[in-house]
Amino acid sequence: MNKTKKINFIEFTNADKVGVASIDNQHKSMVETVNKIYNSLLLSKESSALNYLKKFLELVKAHFQTEEKLMRETNFPGFYSHKLEHDRFYKQILNYTDRFHKEFQPIGKEQLEGIRKWFFNHLEISDKKCGKFLHEKGFS
Ligand SMILES: [Fe+2]
Ligand SMILES: [Fe+2]
């Protein structure tokens, strides 16, 4: 068996695009980074998993700022509930990062599954609604 084979823990397909390039590209990078965390853990490379988790935290932060800026600029009606979902998720990832970094408790498969679940729920319900609205406002 080829031990270096990479497994896609999360698959990002065209069906997952919201139609606004900046958002889609960030989602794609986030997914790729979660896959790197997963693969690092599979190979027991904990320090690399931690580095990717830190990178993921930064990507999440920048991504939420991007979406929130676009929503504010266009007076998106669902802004507050959308932002609340972002804030909760960010806190969760910050918590996983702190536990890994400061208390040496690596992120586990269950938590990665939680991230995957959150990502697709949020994407399907909130981000697509937001993407559609932005698209109507001329963003692509
Ligand atoms: Fe969002
Ligand atoms: Fe998003």
mmCIF file with all atom_site columns, C-alpha atoms and ligand atoms in Angstrom:
data_model
loop_
_atom_site.group_PDB
_atom_site.id
_atom_site.type_symbol
_atom_site.label_atom_id
_atom_site.label_alt_id
_atom_site.label_comp_id
_atom_site.label_asym_id
_atom_site.label_entity_id
_atom_site.label_seq_id
_atom_site.pdbx_PDB_ins_code
_atom_site.Cartn_x
_atom_site.Cartn_y
_atom_site.Cartn_z
_atom_site.occupancy
_atom_site.B_iso_or_equiv
_atom_site.pdbx_formal_charge
_atom_site.auth_seq_id
_atom_site.auth_comp_id
_atom_site.auth_asym_id
_atom_site.auth_atom_id
_atom_site.pdbx_PDB_model_num
ATOM   1   C  CA . MET A 1 1   ? 0.000   0.000  0.000  1.00 0.00 ? 1   MET A CA 1
ATOM   2   C  CA . ASN A 1 2   ? 1.243   3.446  -0.883 1.00 0.00 ? 2   ASN A CA 1
ATOM   3   C  CA . LYS A 1 3   ? 1.472   5.276  2.422  1.00 0.00 ? 3   LYS A CA 1
ATOM   4   C  CA . THR A 1 4   ? 1.828   8.687  0.800  1.00 0.00 ? 4   THR A CA 1
ATOM   5   C  CA . LYS A 1 5   ? -1.502  8.433  -1.006 1.00 0.00 ? 5   LYS A CA 1
ATOM   6   C  CA . LYS A 1 6   ? -3.592  11.477 -0.210 1.00 0.00 ? 6   LYS A CA 1
ATOM   7   C  CA . ILE A 1 7   ? -7.193  11.021 0.793  1.00 0.00 ? 7   ILE A CA 1
ATOM   8   C  CA . ASN A 1 8   ? -9.812  13.674 0.230  1.00 0.00 ? 8   ASN A CA 1
ATOM   9   C  CA . PHE A 1 9   ? -11.648 13.876 3.498  1.00 0.00 ? 9   PHE A CA 1
ATOM   10  C  CA . ILE A 1 10  ? -13.776 16.673 2.058  1.00 0.00 ? 10  ILE A CA 1
ATOM   11  C  CA . GLU A 1 11  ? -14.628 16.897 -1.630 1.00 0.00 ? 11  GLU A CA 1
ATOM   12  C  CA . PHE A 1 12  ? -15.290 20.318 -3.103 1.00 0.00 ? 12  PHE A CA 1
ATOM   13  C  CA . THR A 1 13  ? -17.117 20.115 -6.423 1.00 0.00 ? 13  THR A CA 1
ATOM   14  C  CA . ASN A 1 14  ? -18.670 22.595 -8.842 1.00 0.00 ? 14  ASN A CA 1
ATOM   15  C  CA . ALA A 1 15  ? -22.025 21.989 -7.159 1.00 0.00 ? 15  ALA A CA 1
ATOM   16  C  CA . ASP A 1 16  ? -20.551 23.570 -4.015 1.00 0.00 ? 16  ASP A CA 1
ATOM   17  C  CA . LYS A 1 17  ? -19.791 26.873 -5.715 1.00 0.00 ? 17  LYS A CA 1
ATOM   18  C  CA . VAL A 1 18  ? -21.830 29.915 -4.753 1.00 0.00 ? 18  VAL A CA 1
ATOM   19  C  CA . GLY A 1 19  ? -20.991 31.805 -7.958 1.00 0.00 ? 19  GLY A CA 1
ATOM   20  C  CA . VAL A 1 20  ? -18.781 34.523 -6.511 1.00 0.00 ? 20  VAL A CA 1
ATOM   21  C  CA . ALA A 1 21  ? -15.139 33.766 -7.348 1.00 0.00 ? 21  ALA A CA 1
ATOM   22  C  CA . SER A 1 22  ? -13.514 35.265 -4.245 1.00 0.00 ? 22  SER A CA 1
ATOM   23  C  CA . ILE A 1 23  ? -15.797 33.212 -1.971 1.00 0.00 ? 23  ILE A CA 1
ATOM   24  C  CA . ASP A 1 24  ? -15.470 30.015 -4.022 1.00 0.00 ? 24  ASP A CA 1
ATOM   25  C  CA . ASN A 1 25  ? -11.674 30.231 -4.078 1.00 0.00 ? 25  ASN A CA 1
ATOM   26  C  CA . GLN A 1 26  ? -11.506 30.717 -0.322 1.00 0.00 ? 26  GLN A CA 1
ATOM   27  C  CA . HIS A 1 27  ? -13.879 27.793 0.276  1.00 0.00 ? 27  HIS A CA 1
ATOM   28  C  CA . LYS A 1 28  ? -11.663 25.648 -1.935 1.00 0.00 ? 28  LYS A CA 1
ATOM   29  C  CA . SER A 1 29  ? -8.507  26.601 -0.002 1.00 0.00 ? 29  SER A CA 1
ATOM   30  C  CA . MET A 1 30  ? -10.262 25.895 3.299  1.00 0.00 ? 30  MET A CA 1
ATOM   31  C  CA . VAL A 1 31  ? -11.305 22.438 2.093  1.00 0.00 ? 31  VAL A CA 1
ATOM   32  C  CA . GLU A 1 32  ? -7.790  21.687 0.822  1.00 0.00 ? 32  GLU A CA 1
ATOM   33  C  CA . THR A 1 33  ? -6.351  22.672 4.193  1.00 0.00 ? 33  THR A CA 1
ATOM   34  C  CA . VAL A 1 34  ? -8.762  20.424 6.110  1.00 0.00 ? 34  VAL A CA 1
ATOM   35  C  CA . ASN A 1 35  ? -7.690  17.578 3.815  1.00 0.00 ? 35  ASN A CA 1
ATOM   36  C  CA . LYS A 1 36  ? -4.076  18.346 4.693  1.00 0.00 ? 36  LYS A CA 1
ATOM   37  C  CA . ILE A 1 37  ? -4.871  18.238 8.418  1.00 0.00 ? 37  ILE A CA 1
ATOM   38  C  CA . TYR A 1 38  ? -6.597  14.891 7.905  1.00 0.00 ? 38  TYR A CA 1
ATOM   39  C  CA . ASN A 1 39  ? -3.737  13.409 5.882  1.00 0.00 ? 39  ASN A CA 1
ATOM   40  C  CA . SER A 1 40  ? -1.133  14.650 8.367  1.00 0.00 ? 40  SER A CA 1
ATOM   41  C  CA . LEU A 1 41  ? -3.013  12.932 11.182 1.00 0.00 ? 41  LEU A CA 1
ATOM   42  C  CA . LEU A 1 42  ? -3.248  9.710  9.162  1.00 0.00 ? 42  LEU A CA 1
ATOM   43  C  CA . LEU A 1 43  ? 0.537   9.744  8.861  1.00 0.00 ? 43  LEU A CA 1
ATOM   44  C  CA . SER A 1 44  ? 0.912   10.648 12.569 1.00 0.00 ? 44  SER A CA 1
ATOM   45  C  CA . LYS A 1 45  ? 2.578   13.917 11.586 1.00 0.00 ? 45  LYS A CA 1
ATOM   46  C  CA . GLU A 1 46  ? 1.200   15.922 14.448 1.00 0.00 ? 46  GLU A CA 1
ATOM   47  C  CA . SER A 1 47  ? 3.314   19.044 14.079 1.00 0.00 ? 47  SER A CA 1
ATOM   48  C  CA . SER A 1 48  ? 2.335   19.323 10.448 1.00 0.00 ? 48  SER A CA 1
ATOM   49  C  CA . ALA A 1 49  ? -1.339  18.778 11.403 1.00 0.00 ? 49  ALA A CA 1
ATOM   50  C  CA . LEU A 1 50  ? -1.031  21.605 13.929 1.00 0.00 ? 50  LEU A CA 1
ATOM   51  C  CA . ASN A 1 51  ? 0.519   23.921 11.334 1.00 0.00 ? 51  ASN A CA 1
ATOM   52  C  CA . TYR A 1 52  ? -2.300  23.200 8.908  1.00 0.00 ? 52  TYR A CA 1
ATOM   53  C  CA . LEU A 1 53  ? -4.851  23.748 11.653 1.00 0.00 ? 53  LEU A CA 1
ATOM   54  C  CA . LYS A 1 54  ? -3.296  27.158 12.366 1.00 0.00 ? 54  LYS A CA 1
ATOM   55  C  CA . LYS A 1 55  ? -3.398  27.905 8.660  1.00 0.00 ? 55  LYS A CA 1
ATOM   56  C  CA . PHE A 1 56  ? -7.048  26.832 8.571  1.00 0.00 ? 56  PHE A CA 1
ATOM   57  C  CA . LEU A 1 57  ? -7.851  29.211 11.438 1.00 0.00 ? 57  LEU A CA 1
ATOM   58  C  CA . GLU A 1 58  ? -6.286  32.095 9.489  1.00 0.00 ? 58  GLU A CA 1
ATOM   59  C  CA . LEU A 1 59  ? -8.099  31.135 6.292  1.00 0.00 ? 59  LEU A CA 1
ATOM   60  C  CA . VAL A 1 60  ? -11.407 30.940 8.152  1.00 0.00 ? 60  VAL A CA 1
ATOM   61  C  CA . LYS A 1 61  ? -10.825 34.363 9.680  1.00 0.00 ? 61  LYS A CA 1
ATOM   62  C  CA . ALA A 1 62  ? -9.941  35.973 6.344  1.00 0.00 ? 62  ALA A CA 1
ATOM   63  C  CA . HIS A 1 63  ? -12.824 34.242 4.606  1.00 0.00 ? 63  HIS A CA 1
ATOM   64  C  CA . PHE A 1 64  ? -15.413 35.362 7.123  1.00 0.00 ? 64  PHE A CA 1
ATOM   65  C  CA . GLN A 1 65  ? -14.088 38.914 6.818  1.00 0.00 ? 65  GLN A CA 1
ATOM   66  C  CA . THR A 1 66  ? -14.498 38.719 3.040  1.00 0.00 ? 66  THR A CA 1
ATOM   67  C  CA . GLU A 1 67  ? -18.089 37.474 3.210  1.00 0.00 ? 67  GLU A CA 1
ATOM   68  C  CA . GLU A 1 68  ? -19.046 39.893 5.975  1.00 0.00 ? 68  GLU A CA 1
ATOM   69  C  CA . LYS A 1 69  ? -17.577 42.861 4.103  1.00 0.00 ? 69  LYS A CA 1
ATOM   70  C  CA . LEU A 1 70  ? -19.547 41.935 0.970  1.00 0.00 ? 70  LEU A CA 1
ATOM   71  C  CA . MET A 1 71  ? -22.732 41.442 2.992  1.00 0.00 ? 71  MET A CA 1
ATOM   72  C  CA . ARG A 1 72  ? -22.308 44.812 4.714  1.00 0.00 ? 72  ARG A CA 1
ATOM   73  C  CA . GLU A 1 73  ? -21.579 46.649 1.479  1.00 0.00 ? 73  GLU A CA 1
ATOM   74  C  CA . THR A 1 74  ? -24.712 45.273 -0.133 1.00 0.00 ? 74  THR A CA 1
ATOM   75  C  CA . ASN A 1 75  ? -26.973 45.496 2.939  1.00 0.00 ? 75  ASN A CA 1
ATOM   76  C  CA . PHE A 1 76  ? -27.619 41.770 2.848  1.00 0.00 ? 76  PHE A CA 1
ATOM   77  C  CA . PRO A 1 77  ? -30.773 41.207 4.959  1.00 0.00 ? 77  PRO A CA 1
ATOM   78  C  CA . GLY A 1 78  ? -29.505 37.999 6.619  1.00 0.00 ? 78  GLY A CA 1
ATOM   79  C  CA . PHE A 1 79  ? -26.257 39.559 7.814  1.00 0.00 ? 79  PHE A CA 1
ATOM   80  C  CA . TYR A 1 80  ? -26.602 39.152 11.597 1.00 0.00 ? 80  TYR A CA 1
ATOM   81  C  CA . SER A 1 81  ? -27.641 35.518 11.703 1.00 0.00 ? 81  SER A CA 1
ATOM   82  C  CA . HIS A 1 82  ? -24.986 34.689 9.115  1.00 0.00 ? 82  HIS A CA 1
ATOM   83  C  CA . LYS A 1 83  ? -22.313 36.480 11.137 1.00 0.00 ? 83  LYS A CA 1
ATOM   84  C  CA . LEU A 1 84  ? -23.424 34.672 14.287 1.00 0.00 ? 84  LEU A CA 1
ATOM   85  C  CA . GLU A 1 85  ? -22.830 31.322 12.562 1.00 0.00 ? 85  GLU A CA 1
ATOM   86  C  CA . HIS A 1 86  ? -19.360 32.545 11.555 1.00 0.00 ? 86  HIS A CA 1
ATOM   87  C  CA . ASP A 1 87  ? -18.518 33.730 15.075 1.00 0.00 ? 87  ASP A CA 1
ATOM   88  C  CA . ARG A 1 88  ? -19.519 30.418 16.641 1.00 0.00 ? 88  ARG A CA 1
ATOM   89  C  CA . PHE A 1 89  ? -17.500 28.398 14.148 1.00 0.00 ? 89  PHE A CA 1
ATOM   90  C  CA . TYR A 1 90  ? -14.434 30.618 14.475 1.00 0.00 ? 90  TYR A CA 1
ATOM   91  C  CA . LYS A 1 91  ? -14.520 30.228 18.273 1.00 0.00 ? 91  LYS A CA 1
ATOM   92  C  CA . GLN A 1 92  ? -14.746 26.468 17.859 1.00 0.00 ? 92  GLN A CA 1
ATOM   93  C  CA . ILE A 1 93  ? -11.701 26.330 15.564 1.00 0.00 ? 93  ILE A CA 1
ATOM   94  C  CA . LEU A 1 94  ? -9.792  28.689 17.849 1.00 0.00 ? 94  LEU A CA 1
ATOM   95  C  CA . ASN A 1 95  ? -10.582 26.331 20.704 1.00 0.00 ? 95  ASN A CA 1
ATOM   96  C  CA . TYR A 1 96  ? -9.336  23.266 18.756 1.00 0.00 ? 96  TYR A CA 1
ATOM   97  C  CA . THR A 1 97  ? -6.162  25.170 17.857 1.00 0.00 ? 97  THR A CA 1
ATOM   98  C  CA . ASP A 1 98  ? -5.516  26.237 21.457 1.00 0.00 ? 98  ASP A CA 1
ATOM   99  C  CA . ARG A 1 99  ? -6.118  22.738 22.795 1.00 0.00 ? 99  ARG A CA 1
ATOM   100 C  CA . PHE A 1 100 ? -3.730  21.297 20.236 1.00 0.00 ? 100 PHE A CA 1
ATOM   101 C  CA . HIS A 1 101 ? -1.090  23.999 20.629 1.00 0.00 ? 101 HIS A CA 1
ATOM   102 C  CA . LYS A 1 102 ? -1.167  24.638 24.365 1.00 0.00 ? 102 LYS A CA 1
ATOM   103 C  CA . GLU A 1 103 ? -2.515  21.419 25.868 1.00 0.00 ? 103 GLU A CA 1
ATOM   104 C  CA . PHE A 1 104 ? -1.142  18.928 23.312 1.00 0.00 ? 104 PHE A CA 1
ATOM   105 C  CA . GLN A 1 105 ? -4.578  17.565 22.563 1.00 0.00 ? 105 GLN A CA 1
ATOM   106 C  CA . PRO A 1 106 ? -4.587  16.963 18.807 1.00 0.00 ? 106 PRO A CA 1
ATOM   107 C  CA . ILE A 1 107 ? -7.712  17.542 16.810 1.00 0.00 ? 107 ILE A CA 1
ATOM   108 C  CA . GLY A 1 108 ? -9.485  14.210 16.190 1.00 0.00 ? 108 GLY A CA 1
ATOM   109 C  CA . LYS A 1 109 ? -11.508 12.621 13.413 1.00 0.00 ? 109 LYS A CA 1
ATOM   110 C  CA . GLU A 1 110 ? -14.753 13.381 15.190 1.00 0.00 ? 110 GLU A CA 1
ATOM   111 C  CA . GLN A 1 111 ? -13.911 17.096 15.252 1.00 0.00 ? 111 GLN A CA 1
ATOM   112 C  CA . LEU A 1 112 ? -12.900 17.031 11.592 1.00 0.00 ? 112 LEU A CA 1
ATOM   113 C  CA . GLU A 1 113 ? -16.232 15.402 10.824 1.00 0.00 ? 113 GLU A CA 1
ATOM   114 C  CA . GLY A 1 114 ? -17.896 18.229 12.738 1.00 0.00 ? 114 GLY A CA 1
ATOM   115 C  CA . ILE A 1 115 ? -16.010 20.745 10.586 1.00 0.00 ? 115 ILE A CA 1
ATOM   116 C  CA . ARG A 1 116 ? -17.122 18.971 7.404  1.00 0.00 ? 116 ARG A CA 1
ATOM   117 C  CA . LYS A 1 117 ? -20.716 18.882 8.586  1.00 0.00 ? 117 LYS A CA 1
ATOM   118 C  CA . TRP A 1 118 ? -20.682 22.554 9.569  1.00 0.00 ? 118 TRP A CA 1
ATOM   119 C  CA . PHE A 1 119 ? -19.022 23.572 6.321  1.00 0.00 ? 119 PHE A CA 1
ATOM   120 C  CA . PHE A 1 120 ? -21.636 21.938 4.094  1.00 0.00 ? 120 PHE A CA 1
ATOM   121 C  CA . ASN A 1 121 ? -24.608 22.967 6.239  1.00 0.00 ? 121 ASN A CA 1
ATOM   122 C  CA . HIS A 1 122 ? -23.433 26.554 6.279  1.00 0.00 ? 122 HIS A CA 1
ATOM   123 C  CA . LEU A 1 123 ? -22.566 26.447 2.581  1.00 0.00 ? 123 LEU A CA 1
ATOM   124 C  CA . GLU A 1 124 ? -25.885 24.996 1.465  1.00 0.00 ? 124 GLU A CA 1
ATOM   125 C  CA . ILE A 1 125 ? -28.084 27.171 3.621  1.00 0.00 ? 125 ILE A CA 1
ATOM   126 C  CA . SER A 1 126 ? -26.314 30.430 4.374  1.00 0.00 ? 126 SER A CA 1
ATOM   127 C  CA . ASP A 1 127 ? -23.502 30.921 1.859  1.00 0.00 ? 127 ASP A CA 1
ATOM   128 C  CA . LYS A 1 128 ? -25.599 29.982 -1.165 1.00 0.00 ? 128 LYS A CA 1
ATOM   129 C  CA . LYS A 1 129 ? -28.310 32.411 -0.095 1.00 0.00 ? 129 LYS A CA 1
ATOM   130 C  CA . CYS A 1 130 ? -25.682 35.090 0.303  1.00 0.00 ? 130 CYS A CA 1
ATOM   131 C  CA . GLY A 1 131 ? -24.002 34.146 -3.002 1.00 0.00 ? 131 GLY A CA 1
ATOM   132 C  CA . LYS A 1 132 ? -27.292 34.384 -4.875 1.00 0.00 ? 132 LYS A CA 1
ATOM   133 C  CA . PHE A 1 133 ? -27.946 37.814 -3.383 1.00 0.00 ? 133 PHE A CA 1
ATOM   134 C  CA . LEU A 1 134 ? -24.441 39.045 -4.239 1.00 0.00 ? 134 LEU A CA 1
ATOM   135 C  CA . HIS A 1 135 ? -24.788 37.653 -7.738 1.00 0.00 ? 135 HIS A CA 1
ATOM   136 C  CA . GLU A 1 136 ? -27.994 39.650 -8.220 1.00 0.00 ? 136 GLU A CA 1
ATOM   137 C  CA . LYS A 1 137 ? -26.089 42.725 -7.046 1.00 0.00 ? 137 LYS A CA 1
ATOM   138 C  CA . GLY A 1 138 ? -23.577 42.165 -9.832 1.00 0.00 ? 138 GLY A CA 1
ATOM   139 C  CA . PHE A 1 139 ? -20.807 40.272 -8.063 1.00 0.00 ? 139 PHE A CA 1
ATOM   140 C  CA . SER A 1 140 ? -19.358 37.259 -9.809 1.00 0.00 ? 140 SER A CA 1
HETATM 141 FE FE . FE  B 2 .   ? -20.600 32.246 5.486  1.00 0.00 ? 1   FE  B FE 1
HETATM 142 FE FE . FE  B 2 .   ? -18.291 30.792 3.427  1.00 0.00 ? 2   FE  B FE 1
#
